[in-house]
Coordinates of C-alpha atoms in Angstrom, one line a residue:
M820 CA -18.5 -0.1 -8.7
N821 CA -21.2 -0.4 -11.4
A822 CA -19.4 -2.4 -14.1
I823 CA -21.9 -5.2 -14.6
S824 CA -24.3 -3.3 -16.9
M825 CA -22.2 -4.1 -20.1
P826 CA -21.7 -7.9 -19.7
D827 CA -20.7 -8.5 -23.3
L828 CA -17.6 -6.3 -23.2
P829 CA -14.2 -7.4 -21.9
V830 CA -12.4 -6.0 -18.9
A831 CA -9.3 -4.1 -20.0
V832 CA -6.1 -4.8 -18.1
I833 CA -3.2 -2.5 -18.7
G834 CA 0.1 -4.1 -18.2
A835 CA 1.1 -7.8 -18.6
G836 CA 3.4 -8.0 -15.6
P837 CA 2.8 -10.2 -12.5
V838 CA -0.2 -8.2 -11.2
G839 CA -1.7 -7.5 -14.6
L840 CA -1.7 -11.2 -15.5
A841 CA -2.9 -12.1 -12.0
A842 CA -5.9 -9.8 -12.6
A843 CA -6.4 -11.6 -16.0
A844 CA -6.4 -15.0 -14.3
R845 CA -8.9 -13.8 -11.7
L846 CA -11.2 -12.5 -14.5
V847 CA -11.0 -15.9 -16.2
E848 CA -11.8 -17.6 -12.9
R849 CA -14.9 -15.4 -12.6
G850 CA -16.0 -16.2 -16.2
L851 CA -15.1 -12.7 -17.4
R852 CA -13.1 -11.9 -20.5
P853 CA -9.8 -10.0 -20.1
A854 CA -8.3 -7.8 -22.8
V855 CA -4.6 -7.3 -21.7
F856 CA -2.5 -4.5 -23.2
E857 CA 1.3 -4.7 -22.9
K858 CA 3.4 -2.0 -24.5
G859 CA 6.5 -4.2 -24.4
A860 CA 7.2 -6.9 -27.0
R861 CA 7.0 -9.6 -24.3
V862 CA 4.9 -10.1 -21.2
G863 CA 6.8 -9.0 -18.1
A864 CA 8.8 -6.5 -20.2
A865 CA 9.5 -4.2 -17.2
V866 CA 10.5 -7.2 -15.1
L867 CA 13.0 -8.2 -17.7
E868 CA 14.7 -4.8 -17.3
W869 CA 15.8 -6.1 -13.9
G870 CA 15.9 -9.7 -14.9
H871 CA 19.4 -10.2 -13.4
V872 CA 18.1 -9.3 -9.9
R873 CA 17.0 -12.0 -7.5
V874 CA 13.9 -11.1 -5.5
F875 CA 13.7 -11.3 -1.8
S876 CA 10.7 -13.7 -1.5
P877 CA 10.4 -17.3 -2.7
W878 CA 8.1 -18.7 -5.5
D879 CA 5.3 -19.4 -3.0
Y880 CA 4.9 -15.6 -2.5
N881 CA 5.3 -14.7 -6.2
V882 CA 2.7 -16.9 -7.9
D883 CA -0.9 -15.9 -7.7
E884 CA -3.3 -18.6 -6.6
A885 CA -5.8 -18.2 -9.5
A886 CA -2.9 -18.1 -12.0
R887 CA -1.5 -21.3 -10.5
A888 CA -4.9 -23.0 -10.8
L889 CA -5.4 -21.8 -14.4
M890 CA -2.0 -23.0 -15.4
E891 CA -2.6 -26.4 -13.8
E892 CA -6.0 -26.7 -15.5
N893 CA -4.2 -26.3 -18.8
G894 CA -1.5 -28.8 -18.0
V895 CA 1.2 -26.3 -17.1
A896 CA 3.1 -26.6 -13.8
A897 CA 3.4 -23.4 -12.0
P898 CA 6.7 -22.7 -10.1
A899 CA 6.5 -23.4 -6.3
G900 CA 8.8 -23.8 -3.3
E901 CA 11.5 -21.8 -1.5
H902 CA 13.6 -20.9 -4.5
L903 CA 14.2 -17.2 -4.8
P904 CA 13.7 -16.4 -8.5
T905 CA 15.4 -13.7 -10.6
G906 CA 13.3 -11.4 -12.7
E907 CA 14.2 -13.3 -15.8
E908 CA 13.0 -16.6 -14.1
I909 CA 9.7 -14.9 -13.1
V910 CA 9.1 -14.1 -16.8
R911 CA 10.4 -17.3 -18.3
D912 CA 9.0 -19.8 -15.8
Y913 CA 5.8 -18.1 -14.7
L914 CA 4.5 -15.1 -16.8
E915 CA 5.2 -16.5 -20.2
P916 CA 3.6 -19.9 -19.6
L917 CA 0.6 -18.2 -18.0
S918 CA 0.2 -15.8 -20.9
R919 CA 0.0 -18.8 -23.3
V920 CA -3.1 -20.2 -21.6
P921 CA -5.8 -19.8 -24.3
A922 CA -8.2 -17.8 -22.1
I923 CA -5.5 -15.1 -21.6
A924 CA -3.7 -15.5 -24.9
D925 CA -6.9 -14.7 -26.8
G926 CA -7.1 -11.2 -25.4
L927 CA -3.4 -10.4 -25.1
R928 CA -2.1 -7.5 -27.2
L929 CA 1.7 -7.2 -27.1
G930 CA 3.5 -4.0 -28.4
A931 CA 0.2 -2.2 -27.6
E932 CA 0.7 1.1 -25.7
V933 CA -2.4 2.6 -24.1
T934 CA -2.4 6.3 -24.9
G935 CA -5.8 7.3 -23.4
I936 CA -8.8 6.1 -21.5
T937 CA -12.2 7.8 -21.4
R938 CA -15.9 7.1 -21.3
L939 CA -17.8 6.7 -24.6
G940 CA -19.2 10.1 -25.5
H941 CA -18.0 11.7 -22.2
D942 CA -15.1 13.9 -21.4
L943 CA -13.8 14.4 -17.9
M944 CA -16.5 17.0 -17.0
S945 CA -19.5 15.2 -18.4
N946 CA -21.9 13.8 -15.7
E947 CA -25.1 12.6 -17.3
G948 CA -25.1 8.9 -18.0
R949 CA -21.4 8.6 -17.2
A950 CA -21.5 5.5 -15.1
D951 CA -23.5 3.6 -17.7
A952 CA -21.2 4.5 -20.6
P953 CA -18.5 1.9 -21.5
F954 CA -14.8 2.8 -21.3
V955 CA -12.9 3.6 -24.4
V956 CA -9.3 2.3 -24.4
R957 CA -7.2 4.1 -27.0
Y958 CA -4.0 2.3 -27.9
R959 CA -1.2 2.3 -30.4
D960 CA 0.6 -0.7 -32.0
A961 CA 2.7 -1.3 -35.1
A962 CA -0.4 -1.1 -37.2
G963 CA -1.5 2.3 -35.9
E964 CA -4.1 3.7 -33.6
H965 CA -7.0 1.6 -32.3
R966 CA -9.7 1.7 -29.7
L967 CA -11.5 -1.0 -27.6
L968 CA -14.7 -0.7 -25.6
A969 CA -14.5 -2.2 -22.1
R970 CA -16.9 -2.7 -19.2
A971 CA -14.2 -1.9 -16.6
V972 CA -10.5 -1.0 -16.6
I973 CA -7.8 -2.4 -14.3
D974 CA -4.6 -0.3 -14.6
A975 CA -1.6 -2.5 -13.6
S976 CA 0.9 -0.6 -15.7
G977 CA 3.4 -0.1 -12.9
T978 CA 5.9 2.6 -12.4
W979 CA 9.2 1.2 -13.7
S980 CA 9.3 3.3 -16.8
N981 CA 9.0 6.5 -14.8
P982 CA 12.0 6.7 -12.4
N983 CA 12.5 9.5 -10.0
P984 CA 15.3 12.0 -10.9
M985 CA 18.4 12.7 -8.9
G986 CA 17.3 16.0 -7.2
V987 CA 16.2 15.9 -3.6
D988 CA 13.4 18.3 -4.5
G989 CA 11.8 15.8 -7.0
L990 CA 13.2 17.5 -10.1
P991 CA 16.2 16.6 -12.2
V992 CA 19.3 18.6 -11.2
P993 CA 20.7 21.0 -13.8
G994 CA 22.7 19.1 -16.3
E995 CA 21.1 15.7 -15.5
A996 CA 19.3 15.3 -18.8
E997 CA 22.4 16.4 -20.8
A998 CA 24.6 13.8 -19.0
S999 CA 22.0 11.0 -19.6
D1000 CA 24.5 8.9 -21.5
L1001 CA 26.6 8.4 -18.3
I1002 CA 23.6 8.2 -15.9
A1003 CA 21.6 5.0 -15.4
Y1004 CA 18.3 4.7 -13.5
G1005 CA 16.9 1.7 -11.6
I1006 CA 19.1 -1.4 -11.3
P1007 CA 21.5 -1.7 -14.2
D1008 CA 23.3 -5.0 -14.5
V1009 CA 26.6 -3.5 -13.4
A1010 CA 28.5 -6.8 -12.9
G1011 CA 26.9 -8.5 -15.9
A1012 CA 25.7 -7.2 -19.2
D1013 CA 26.7 -3.6 -18.3
R1014 CA 30.1 -4.7 -16.8
E1015 CA 32.3 -2.8 -19.3
A1016 CA 30.6 0.5 -18.5
Y1017 CA 31.5 0.2 -14.8
A1018 CA 34.6 -1.9 -14.4
G1019 CA 37.5 0.1 -13.0
K1020 CA 35.3 3.2 -12.9
R1021 CA 34.4 5.6 -10.0
V1022 CA 30.7 5.2 -9.6
L1023 CA 28.2 7.2 -7.6
V1024 CA 25.1 5.4 -6.5
V1025 CA 22.3 7.7 -5.4
G1026 CA 19.4 6.4 -3.4
S1027 CA 18.5 4.9 0.0
G1028 CA 16.4 1.9 -0.8
H1029 CA 17.0 -1.8 -1.6
S1030 CA 17.6 -1.0 -5.3
A1031 CA 20.5 1.2 -4.3
I1032 CA 21.9 -1.4 -1.9
N1033 CA 21.6 -4.0 -4.6
V1034 CA 23.5 -1.9 -7.1
A1035 CA 26.2 -0.9 -4.6
L1036 CA 26.8 -4.5 -3.6
R1037 CA 27.0 -5.7 -7.2
L1038 CA 29.6 -3.0 -7.8
L1039 CA 31.6 -4.4 -4.9
E1040 CA 31.4 -7.8 -6.6
L1041 CA 32.8 -6.1 -9.7
Q1042 CA 35.5 -4.5 -7.6
A1043 CA 36.8 -7.9 -6.6
E1044 CA 37.5 -8.6 -10.3
A1045 CA 38.4 -5.0 -11.2
P1046 CA 40.2 -3.6 -8.1
H1047 CA 40.2 0.0 -9.4
T1048 CA 36.4 0.2 -9.3
E1049 CA 35.4 2.7 -6.6
V1050 CA 31.9 2.8 -5.1
L1051 CA 30.3 5.9 -3.5
W1052 CA 26.9 5.5 -2.1
A1053 CA 25.0 8.8 -1.6
L1054 CA 22.0 8.9 0.7
R1055 CA 19.8 11.9 0.2
R1056 CA 18.8 11.6 3.9
N1057 CA 20.9 10.4 6.7
R1058 CA 19.0 7.2 7.6
L1059 CA 21.6 4.5 7.1
E1060 CA 20.9 2.9 10.5
K1061 CA 17.2 2.5 9.6
L1062 CA 18.0 1.0 6.2
V1063 CA 20.7 -1.6 7.1
G1064 CA 20.0 -2.0 10.8
G1065 CA 17.3 -4.7 10.5
G1066 CA 19.7 -7.5 9.6
L1067 CA 18.4 -10.9 10.7
N1068 CA 15.2 -9.4 12.1
D1069 CA 14.0 -9.3 8.5
Q1070 CA 11.6 -12.2 7.9
L1071 CA 12.7 -12.3 4.3
P1072 CA 16.2 -13.6 4.9
E1073 CA 17.6 -12.4 1.5
R1074 CA 16.6 -8.8 2.2
G1075 CA 18.0 -9.0 5.7
A1076 CA 21.3 -10.3 4.3
L1077 CA 21.4 -7.4 1.9
G1078 CA 21.4 -5.0 4.8
I1079 CA 24.1 -6.9 6.6
A1080 CA 26.3 -7.1 3.6
A1081 CA 26.0 -3.4 3.0
R1082 CA 26.9 -2.7 6.7
D1083 CA 29.9 -5.0 6.5
A1084 CA 31.2 -3.3 3.3
I1085 CA 30.9 0.1 4.9
K1086 CA 32.8 -1.1 8.0
A1087 CA 35.5 -2.5 5.7
G1088 CA 35.9 0.8 3.8
R1089 CA 35.0 -0.7 0.5
L1090 CA 31.7 1.2 0.3
I1091 CA 32.0 5.0 0.9
I1092 CA 28.9 6.6 2.3
L1093 CA 28.0 10.2 1.5
A1094 CA 25.1 11.3 3.7
P1095 CA 23.1 13.5 3.8
F1096 CA 23.9 14.2 0.2
A1097 CA 22.1 16.6 -2.1
A1098 CA 23.2 16.9 -5.7
E1099 CA 22.8 20.4 -7.2
R1100 CA 24.4 20.2 -10.6
V1101 CA 26.0 17.6 -13.0
T1102 CA 28.4 18.7 -15.7
S1103 CA 30.0 16.5 -18.3
T1104 CA 33.7 17.2 -18.5
G1105 CA 36.3 15.2 -20.5
G1106 CA 34.1 12.0 -20.6
R1107 CA 33.6 12.2 -16.8
L1108 CA 31.0 13.8 -14.6
L1109 CA 31.5 16.7 -12.1
V1110 CA 28.8 16.5 -9.4
E1111 CA 28.3 19.7 -7.4
A1112 CA 26.5 18.9 -4.2
T1113 CA 26.2 19.5 -0.5
L1114 CA 27.2 16.9 2.1
G1115 CA 25.7 17.6 5.5
G1116 CA 25.0 21.2 4.2
V1117 CA 28.7 21.7 3.2
P1118 CA 29.4 22.3 -0.5
V1119 CA 31.4 19.5 -2.1
M1120 CA 32.4 18.3 -5.6
E1121 CA 32.9 14.8 -6.7
V1122 CA 34.3 13.7 -10.1
V1123 CA 32.9 10.3 -11.2
D1124 CA 32.7 8.2 -14.3
R1125 CA 29.2 7.0 -13.9
I1126 CA 26.1 7.7 -11.9
V1127 CA 23.3 5.2 -11.0
V1128 CA 20.1 6.9 -9.8
A1129 CA 18.2 4.5 -7.7
T1130 CA 15.8 6.9 -6.1
G1131 CA 12.5 5.0 -6.7
F1132 CA 9.7 5.5 -9.2
R1133 CA 6.6 7.5 -9.6
P1134 CA 3.2 6.8 -11.4
D1135 CA 2.3 8.1 -14.8
F1136 CA -1.3 9.3 -14.9
S1137 CA -1.0 11.0 -18.3
F1138 CA -3.3 8.5 -20.2
L1139 CA -5.9 8.8 -17.4
R1140 CA -6.5 12.5 -17.8
E1141 CA -10.2 12.0 -19.0
V1142 CA -11.2 9.8 -16.1
R1143 CA -11.8 10.8 -12.5
L1144 CA -9.1 10.0 -10.0
A1145 CA -8.8 10.8 -6.3
L1146 CA -5.1 11.0 -5.2
D1147 CA -3.5 11.8 -1.9
P1148 CA -1.5 15.0 -2.5
A1149 CA 1.7 13.6 -1.0
V1150 CA 1.8 9.8 -1.7
E1151 CA -0.2 10.0 -5.0
A1152 CA -2.2 6.9 -4.0
P1153 CA -6.0 6.8 -3.4
P1154 CA -6.7 8.9 -0.2
T1155 CA -8.0 5.9 1.8
L1156 CA -5.0 3.8 0.9
A1157 CA -2.3 6.5 1.3
P1158 CA -2.1 6.5 5.2
L1159 CA -1.8 2.7 5.1
I1160 CA 1.3 2.6 2.9
D1161 CA 3.1 5.8 3.8
P1162 CA 6.8 4.8 4.1
N1163 CA 7.1 7.2 7.0
F1164 CA 5.0 4.8 9.1
H1165 CA 5.1 1.4 7.3
S1166 CA 7.6 -1.1 6.0
C1167 CA 6.8 -3.5 3.1
G1168 CA 5.5 -6.1 5.7
T1169 CA 3.5 -3.8 8.0
V1170 CA 1.0 -2.6 5.3
P1171 CA -2.4 -3.9 6.4
P1172 CA -4.6 -5.9 4.0
H1173 CA -6.5 -3.8 1.6
G1174 CA -8.8 -4.2 -1.5
I1175 CA -11.5 -2.5 -3.5
D1176 CA -12.6 -0.1 -0.7
E1177 CA -9.1 1.4 -0.4
L1178 CA -8.4 1.3 -4.1
S1179 CA -11.6 2.9 -5.4
H1180 CA -11.6 6.2 -7.4
P1181 CA -14.5 8.5 -8.2
E1182 CA -14.7 6.9 -11.7
P1183 CA -16.9 3.7 -11.3
G1184 CA -15.3 0.7 -12.9
L1185 CA -11.7 2.1 -13.0
V1186 CA -9.2 0.8 -10.5
I1187 CA -5.4 1.1 -10.3
V1188 CA -3.6 -2.0 -8.8
G1189 CA 0.0 -3.1 -8.3
S1190 CA 2.9 -0.8 -7.6
K1191 CA 1.2 2.1 -9.4
S1192 CA -1.6 2.0 -6.8
Y1193 CA 1.0 2.9 -4.2
G1194 CA 1.9 6.1 -6.0
R1195 CA 5.3 7.2 -4.7
A1196 CA 5.4 4.8 -1.7
P1197 CA 8.1 2.1 -2.1
T1198 CA 6.4 -0.4 0.3
F1199 CA 4.8 -2.6 -2.3
L1200 CA 5.2 -6.3 -2.5
M1201 CA 4.0 -8.6 -5.3
A1202 CA 1.7 -10.6 -3.0
T1203 CA 0.0 -7.3 -2.1
G1204 CA -0.9 -6.8 -5.7
Y1205 CA -2.3 -10.3 -6.1
E1206 CA -4.7 -9.7 -3.2
Q1207 CA -5.6 -6.3 -4.7
A1208 CA -6.4 -8.1 -8.0
R1209 CA -8.5 -10.7 -6.3
S1210 CA -10.6 -8.1 -4.5
V1211 CA -11.0 -5.8 -7.5
V1212 CA -12.1 -8.6 -9.8
A1213 CA -14.6 -9.9 -7.2
E1214 CA -16.1 -6.4 -7.2
I1215 CA -16.3 -6.3 -11.0
A1216 CA -18.0 -9.7 -11.0
G1217 CA -20.6 -8.4 -8.5
D1218 CA -19.4 -10.4 -5.5
Q1219 CA -19.2 -7.6 -3.0
V1220 CA -18.8 -9.9 0.0
A1221 CA -15.7 -11.6 -1.5
A1222 CA -14.3 -8.2 -2.6
R1223 CA -14.2 -7.1 1.0
E1224 CA -12.9 -10.2 2.6
V1225 CA -9.3 -9.0 2.2
R1226 CA -6.7 -11.3 3.6
L1227 CA -3.0 -11.1 3.4
V1228 CA 0.0 -12.3 5.4
L1229 CA 3.2 -10.5 4.6
P1230 CA 6.7 -11.0 6.2
E1231 CA 7.7 -8.1 8.3
T1232 CA 11.0 -6.5 7.7
G1233 CA 13.6 -4.7 9.8
V1234 CA 15.3 -3.1 6.8
C1235 CA 12.4 -1.7 4.7
S1236 CA 12.0 1.7 6.2
A1237 CA 10.4 0.5 9.4
P1238 CA 10.1 3.5 11.8
A1239 CA 12.2 3.5 15.0
A1240 CA 9.2 3.0 17.2
A1241 CA 8.4 -0.2 15.4
S1242 CA 11.9 -1.5 15.7
A1243 CA 11.9 -0.8 19.4
S1244 CA 9.0 -3.2 19.9
S1245 CA 10.6 -6.1 18.1
C1246 CA 11.2 -9.5 19.7
C1247 CA 14.0 -10.5 22.0
G1248 CA 13.7 -7.4 24.1
G1249 CA 13.7 -4.8 21.4
A1250 CA 16.2 -3.6 18.8
A1251 CA 19.9 -3.9 19.5
P1252 CA 22.0 -0.8 19.8
S1253 CA 23.0 0.5 16.3
D1254 CA 26.7 0.0 16.9
V1255 CA 26.4 -3.6 18.0
D1256 CA 26.5 -6.5 15.5
A1257 CA 23.4 -8.1 16.9
C1258 CA 19.8 -8.5 15.8
C1259 CA 18.1 -7.7 19.2
V1260 CA 18.8 -6.8 22.8
D1261 CA 19.0 -10.3 24.1
D1262 CA 21.4 -11.3 21.3
A1263 CA 23.6 -8.3 22.1
V1264 CA 23.7 -9.2 25.8
A1265 CA 24.5 -12.8 25.1
K1266 CA 27.4 -11.9 22.8
E1267 CA 28.7 -9.4 25.3
N1268 CA 28.9 -12.2 27.8
G1269 CA 30.9 -14.4 25.4
V1270 CA 28.2 -16.8 24.4
A1271 CA 26.8 -17.5 20.9
G1272 CA 23.7 -15.3 21.1
C1273 CA 20.2 -16.2 20.1
G1274 CA 20.6 -16.0 16.3
C1275 CA 17.2 -14.7 15.3
S1276 CA 17.6 -16.0 11.7
G1277 CA 14.3 -17.9 11.9
K1278 CA 12.3 -20.0 14.3
P1279 CA 14.6 -21.5 17.0
V1280 CA 15.2 -25.3 16.7
G1281 CA 12.7 -27.2 18.9
T1282 CA 10.2 -24.3 19.1
P1283 CA 6.6 -25.6 18.8
A1284 CA 5.0 -24.5 15.5
A1285 CA 2.4 -22.5 17.4
V1286 CA 5.0 -20.3 18.9
T1287 CA 6.1 -17.3 17.0
A1288 CA 9.5 -16.3 18.1
C1289 CA 12.7 -15.0 16.4
C1290 CA 15.1 -16.7 18.9
Q1291 CA 15.4 -19.1 21.8
S1292 CA 14.9 -16.5 24.5
A1293 CA 11.8 -15.0 22.8
A1294 CA 10.3 -18.5 22.6

């Protein structure tokens, strides 16, 4: 990356979420000047849209090291410890205090939407002198259109504002747009701020990831208060065992507990599973929605009051049309990164460490980090983005050795789309049979023999710190 030829210019960072502000903190650490663009009115605007949701990992995973150091240098205590924060707490207790540190606040532009990025005097096809030309960042705020010259660009704009549609083919189903007033995307606060829209209603949740489980379980909480609430969970692929089967094998306990809670609700008949489900048309009728679909290939119709589409997100490359990108045709991530994050082969915790070499594009000086760097893969964790930011900023600063010393330890998971082959090699003799309430083979055998089982909820009591084991027999 040749970005050091314009030392007087700032480095543009697009997005003031956790990864964008981590990149800004890394730039300050390296003596570089960040210019941060956030289209929302507050930092962490996208995070606030799921502010009611508690993340799976504790504060120690969710605060970038450089950001923590910068806050402490400025007399601000960064959050730490084992508390699992909500999205709102991440913004209130971490991102907003970090954004007020002068070295970041001086270059922060709120309500500033980036509309285009190019090279000064060069369109996409221009070659001569391209790498030596500064970037032009075009943005719009309340005062109108502006531009800023930058020595490099770090795109950490995320994917939250670009949700996937309901159709299994990647397109909205006919009628989906017209019924948008009764369809929500992502993780609406169904048991809180949005309670009135869902209480006592028949709700269809579409999606097979943790966002979908989260919504379904929150609807079940609402059901306890409003008994007429019905919850249908539609999986576009029949992979329920893979999704909820990890249980206590998950090294992030909250995520493992989510899978267990979903499984228990299904067994109790409070959560109705429709799989494999493919919506084909949505029609508004009398204030309700008629969903035409196939269930296991058989045509069905469901009448519901609301639909929540939790089918993931996709990146928006529209403002990057005049810079040169290289993207995997399936994952929409950089070609070197794509096979490392493909959800067909990896869970959130089995993605190997990666940095500038895997994130580079043909445009020198432009890098996409954070969830957007993963394209359509859902295997991203916040800590991954922090390591990306560290590596990328080291490269921009000219420290090629540090940029390539990528290091990252992530908790593995049994419920984040880990392939069957990976589950079979798990501890305690391998994965338990899918119809047994156990976390592994030894646990299943122990319970079959009438004893307590091995647990596997963490390190066994009395196990030496040097031993990595999920249960007594594995130790």
